Coordinates of C-alpha atoms in Angstrom, one line a residue:
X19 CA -1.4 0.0 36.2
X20 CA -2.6 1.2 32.7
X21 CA -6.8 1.4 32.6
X22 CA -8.3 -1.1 30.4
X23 CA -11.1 0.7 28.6
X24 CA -14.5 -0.6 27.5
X25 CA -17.2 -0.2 24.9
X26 CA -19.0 2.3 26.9
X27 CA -15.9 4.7 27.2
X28 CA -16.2 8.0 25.5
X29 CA -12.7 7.6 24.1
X30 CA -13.1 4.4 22.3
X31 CA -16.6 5.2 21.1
X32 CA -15.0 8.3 19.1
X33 CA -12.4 5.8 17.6
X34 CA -14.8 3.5 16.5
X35 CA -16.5 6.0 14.7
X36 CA -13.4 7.8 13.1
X37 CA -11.9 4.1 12.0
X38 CA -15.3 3.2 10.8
X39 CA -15.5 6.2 8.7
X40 CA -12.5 6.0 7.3
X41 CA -11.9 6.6 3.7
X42 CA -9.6 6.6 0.9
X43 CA -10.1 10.6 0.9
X44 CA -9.2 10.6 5.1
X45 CA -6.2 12.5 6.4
X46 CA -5.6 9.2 8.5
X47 CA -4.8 5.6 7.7
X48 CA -5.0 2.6 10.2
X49 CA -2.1 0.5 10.3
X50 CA -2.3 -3.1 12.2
X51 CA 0.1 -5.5 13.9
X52 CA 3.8 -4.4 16.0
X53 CA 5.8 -4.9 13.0
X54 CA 3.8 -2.7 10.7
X55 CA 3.7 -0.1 13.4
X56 CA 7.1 -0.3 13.9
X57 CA 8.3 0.1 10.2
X58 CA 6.1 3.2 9.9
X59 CA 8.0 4.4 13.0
X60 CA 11.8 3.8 10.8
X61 CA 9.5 5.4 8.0
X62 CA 9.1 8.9 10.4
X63 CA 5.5 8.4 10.6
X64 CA 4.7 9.0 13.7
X65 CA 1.1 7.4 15.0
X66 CA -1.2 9.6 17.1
X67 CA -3.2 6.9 18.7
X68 CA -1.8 3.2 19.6
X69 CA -4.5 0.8 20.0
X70 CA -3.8 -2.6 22.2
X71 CA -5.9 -5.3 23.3
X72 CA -6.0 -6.3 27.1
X73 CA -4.4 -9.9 26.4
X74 CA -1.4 -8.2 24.3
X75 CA -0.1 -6.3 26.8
X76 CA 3.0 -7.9 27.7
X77 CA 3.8 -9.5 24.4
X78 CA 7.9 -8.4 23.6
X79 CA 6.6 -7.3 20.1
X80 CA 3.6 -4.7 21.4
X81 CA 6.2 -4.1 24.4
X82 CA 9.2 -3.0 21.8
X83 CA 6.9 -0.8 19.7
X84 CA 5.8 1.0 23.1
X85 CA 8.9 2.1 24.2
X86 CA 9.9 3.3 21.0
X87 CA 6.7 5.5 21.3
X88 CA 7.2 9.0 22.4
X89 CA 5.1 10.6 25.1
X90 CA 2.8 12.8 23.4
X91 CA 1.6 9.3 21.8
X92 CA -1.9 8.2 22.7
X93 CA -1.4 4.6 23.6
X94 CA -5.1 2.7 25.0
X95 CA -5.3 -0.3 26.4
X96 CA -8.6 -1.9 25.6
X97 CA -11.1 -5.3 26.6
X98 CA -10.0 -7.7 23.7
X99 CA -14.1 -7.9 22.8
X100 CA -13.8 -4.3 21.8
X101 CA -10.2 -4.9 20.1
X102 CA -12.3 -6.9 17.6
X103 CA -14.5 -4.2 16.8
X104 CA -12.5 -1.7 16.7
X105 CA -9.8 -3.4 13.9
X106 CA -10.9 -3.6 10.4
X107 CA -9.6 -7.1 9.6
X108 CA -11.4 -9.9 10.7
X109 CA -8.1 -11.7 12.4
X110 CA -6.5 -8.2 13.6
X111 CA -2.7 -8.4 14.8
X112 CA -2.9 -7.4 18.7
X113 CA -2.2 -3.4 17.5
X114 CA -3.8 -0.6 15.4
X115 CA -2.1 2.8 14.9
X116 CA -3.9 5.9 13.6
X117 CA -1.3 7.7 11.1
X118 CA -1.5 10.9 9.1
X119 CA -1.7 9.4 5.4
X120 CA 1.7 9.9 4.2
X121 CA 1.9 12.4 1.4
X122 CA 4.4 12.3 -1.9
X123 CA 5.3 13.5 -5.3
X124 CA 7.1 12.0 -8.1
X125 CA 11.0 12.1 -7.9
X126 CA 13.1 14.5 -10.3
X127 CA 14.6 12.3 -11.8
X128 CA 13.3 8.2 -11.7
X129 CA 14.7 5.6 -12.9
X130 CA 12.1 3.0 -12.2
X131 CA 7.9 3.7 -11.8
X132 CA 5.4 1.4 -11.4
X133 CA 2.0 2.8 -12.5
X134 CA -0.9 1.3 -11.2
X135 CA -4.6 2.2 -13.3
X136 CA -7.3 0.4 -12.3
X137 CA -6.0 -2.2 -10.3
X138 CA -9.0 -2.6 -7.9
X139 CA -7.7 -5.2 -5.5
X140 CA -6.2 -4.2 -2.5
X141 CA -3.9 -8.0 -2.2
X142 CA -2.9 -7.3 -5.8
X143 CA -2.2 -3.0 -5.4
X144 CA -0.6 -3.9 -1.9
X145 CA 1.6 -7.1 -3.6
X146 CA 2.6 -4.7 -6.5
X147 CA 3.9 -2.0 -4.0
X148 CA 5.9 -4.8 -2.2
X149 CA 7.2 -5.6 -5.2
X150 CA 8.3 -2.0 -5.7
X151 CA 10.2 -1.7 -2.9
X152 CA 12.3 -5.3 -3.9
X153 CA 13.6 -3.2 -6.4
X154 CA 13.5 -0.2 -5.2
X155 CA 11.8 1.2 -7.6
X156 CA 11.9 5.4 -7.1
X157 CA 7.9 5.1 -6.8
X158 CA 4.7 3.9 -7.1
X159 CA 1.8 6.1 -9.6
X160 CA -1.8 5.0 -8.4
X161 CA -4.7 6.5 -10.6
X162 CA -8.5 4.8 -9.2
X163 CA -9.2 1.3 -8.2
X164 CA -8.1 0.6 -4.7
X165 CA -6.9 2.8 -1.6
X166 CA -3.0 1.8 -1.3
X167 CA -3.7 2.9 2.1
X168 CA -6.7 0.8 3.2
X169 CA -5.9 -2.3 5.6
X170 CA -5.9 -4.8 3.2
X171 CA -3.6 -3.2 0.9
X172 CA -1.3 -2.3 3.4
X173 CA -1.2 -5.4 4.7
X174 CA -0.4 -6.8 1.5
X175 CA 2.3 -5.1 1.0
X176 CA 4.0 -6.4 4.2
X177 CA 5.0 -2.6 5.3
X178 CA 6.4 -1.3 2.0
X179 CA 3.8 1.1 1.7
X180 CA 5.4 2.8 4.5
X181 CA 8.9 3.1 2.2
X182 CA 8.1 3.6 -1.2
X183 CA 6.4 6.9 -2.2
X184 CA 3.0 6.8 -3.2
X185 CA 1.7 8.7 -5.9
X186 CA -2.2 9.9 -6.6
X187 CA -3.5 11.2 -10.0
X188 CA -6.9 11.2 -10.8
X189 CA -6.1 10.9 -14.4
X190 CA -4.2 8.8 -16.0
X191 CA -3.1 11.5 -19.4
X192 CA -1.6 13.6 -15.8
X193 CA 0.3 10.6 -14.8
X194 CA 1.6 9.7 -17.7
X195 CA 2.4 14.1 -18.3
X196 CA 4.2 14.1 -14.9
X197 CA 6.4 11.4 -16.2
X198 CA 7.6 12.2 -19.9
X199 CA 8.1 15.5 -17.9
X200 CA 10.3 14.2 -15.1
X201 CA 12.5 12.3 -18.2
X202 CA 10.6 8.7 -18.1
X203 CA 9.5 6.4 -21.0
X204 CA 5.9 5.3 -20.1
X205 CA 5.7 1.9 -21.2
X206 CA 1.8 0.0 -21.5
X207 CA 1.2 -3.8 -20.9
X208 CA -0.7 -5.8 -23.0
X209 CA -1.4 -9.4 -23.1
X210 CA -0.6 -9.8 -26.7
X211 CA 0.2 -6.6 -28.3
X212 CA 3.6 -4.6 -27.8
X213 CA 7.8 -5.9 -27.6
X214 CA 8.6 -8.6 -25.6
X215 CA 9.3 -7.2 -22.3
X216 CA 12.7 -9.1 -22.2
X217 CA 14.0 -7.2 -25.7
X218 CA 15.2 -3.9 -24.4
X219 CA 11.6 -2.1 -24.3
X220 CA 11.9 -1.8 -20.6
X221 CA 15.2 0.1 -20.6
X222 CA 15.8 2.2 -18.0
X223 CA 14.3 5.2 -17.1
X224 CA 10.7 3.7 -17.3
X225 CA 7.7 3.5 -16.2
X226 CA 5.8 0.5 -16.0
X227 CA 1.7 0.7 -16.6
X228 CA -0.4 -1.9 -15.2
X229 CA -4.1 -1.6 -15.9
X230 CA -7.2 -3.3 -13.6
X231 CA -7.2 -7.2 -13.9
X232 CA -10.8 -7.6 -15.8
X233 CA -9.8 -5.2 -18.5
X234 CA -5.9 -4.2 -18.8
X235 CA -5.1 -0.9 -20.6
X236 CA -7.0 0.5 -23.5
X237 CA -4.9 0.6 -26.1
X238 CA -6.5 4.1 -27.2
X239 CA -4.3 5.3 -24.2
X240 CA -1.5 7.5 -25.4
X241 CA 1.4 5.6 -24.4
X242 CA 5.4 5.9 -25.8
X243 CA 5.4 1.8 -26.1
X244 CA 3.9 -1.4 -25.5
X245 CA 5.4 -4.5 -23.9
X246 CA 4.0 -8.0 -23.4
X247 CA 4.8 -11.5 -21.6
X248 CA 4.8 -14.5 -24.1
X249 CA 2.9 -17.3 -23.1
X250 CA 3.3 -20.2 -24.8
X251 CA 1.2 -22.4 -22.4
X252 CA -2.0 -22.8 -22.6
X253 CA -3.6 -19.9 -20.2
X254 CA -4.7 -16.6 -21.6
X255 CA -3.4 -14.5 -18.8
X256 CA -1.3 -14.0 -15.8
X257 CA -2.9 -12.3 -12.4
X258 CA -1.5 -8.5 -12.3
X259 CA 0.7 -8.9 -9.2
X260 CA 2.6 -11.7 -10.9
X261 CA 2.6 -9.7 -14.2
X262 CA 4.4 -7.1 -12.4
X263 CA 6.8 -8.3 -10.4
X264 CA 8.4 -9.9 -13.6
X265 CA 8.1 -7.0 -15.0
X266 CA 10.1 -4.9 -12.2
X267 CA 12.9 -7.7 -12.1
X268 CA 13.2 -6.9 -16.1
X269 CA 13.3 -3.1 -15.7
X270 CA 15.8 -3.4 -12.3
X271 CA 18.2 -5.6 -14.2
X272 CA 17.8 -3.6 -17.8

């Protein structure tokens, strides 16, 4: 039989403080639940350490994931008390996976690019990646706000973190170099200003800008166009993630 392992193992007090420590600068991510571990196993990310709690041992789903696992695997069974601590969420699916943070640039030649500035959410950043992936978009720009790789993010995006390649600038001028270099038209949102988005502006190659959800994108930005959403209805705004998607569906079927 497999050892269950408590708080006052050595082992599990060095994972508490590397999870707890964890930052958006960290060589590893934490990844929760079977399925999520699982997809970052199709992704070739291979975990180092595999985290289970006592009363998920024989579930099928944490079963299938562990024999998929190769040897040189950590895999810990733990007391479910210390399960709890040890997950970031405050419901945690019955598995946590250290993974190196997966590392990528920006495709020779895209066709489609979200661009994410600002968006300091980690539902809405992980919603807009999931979106991403429904149309496969070639990749996903991030430039501040939130970690695309912390738990809630990755969560939100329902695995597709783990498929679409994710993209770091610290500026957004660099971003938006990167693209015009790689052949794309970067293309700013606005809530009033700009071509309607359904009129041809999101033609193919482009790349979609999205700024944070308070503020949107300064218009001082130097952008090759400007695309809005009418709405003719009474509120002001749509929330970022919902802004986006239709804005992906436009630029997939453009």
């Amino acid at each position: 039989m497999r050892p269950v392992l408590g708080a006052q193992n050595p082992r599990v007090a060095e994972l508490r403080r590397l999870i707890g420590r964890r930052s958006s600068r960290s060589g590893d991510i934490v990844i929760e639940g079977p399925r999520t571990v699982g997809e970052a196993l199709d992704a070739g990310c291979q975990p180092s350490v595999v985290i289970v709690p006592e009363r998920a041992e024989d579930d099928a789903s944490v079963v299938a994931v562990e024999r998929r696992l190769p040897a040189s695997v950590e895999f810990l069974l733990v007391r479910d008390h210390v399960f709890e601590r040890l997950a970031p969420s405050t419901t945690p699916q019955p598995m946590l996976a250290i993974v190196a943070r997966p590392v990528a640039s920006l495709p020779a030649a895209p066709s489609v690019v979200l661009v994410l500035a600002g968006v300091s959410d980690p539902g809405n950043l992980g919603t807009l990646v999931r979106a991403a992936d429904a149309v496969a978009a070639d990749a996903v720009v991030v430039v501040g706000g939130a970690d695309p790789w912390g738990p809630k993010a990755v969560r939100a995006s329902a695995g597709s973190v783990l498929r679409v390649p994710i993209v770091q600038y610290g500026q957004l001028d660099d971003a938006v170099d990167a693209l015009r270099e790689a052949g794309v038209t970067v293309v700013g949102t606005d809530v009033t200003g700009g071509e309607p988005f359904d009129q041809g502006v999101l033609d193919r190659p482009v790349a979609i800008v999205m700024g944070s959800e308070p503020h949107g994108l300064d218009r001082d930005v130097d952008l090759d166009a400007w695309a809005h959403i009418a709405m003719p209805g009474r509120t002001e705004s749509l929330n970022v993630a919902m802004a986006g998607t239709l804005l992906l569906h436009e630029a997939s079927r453009s």
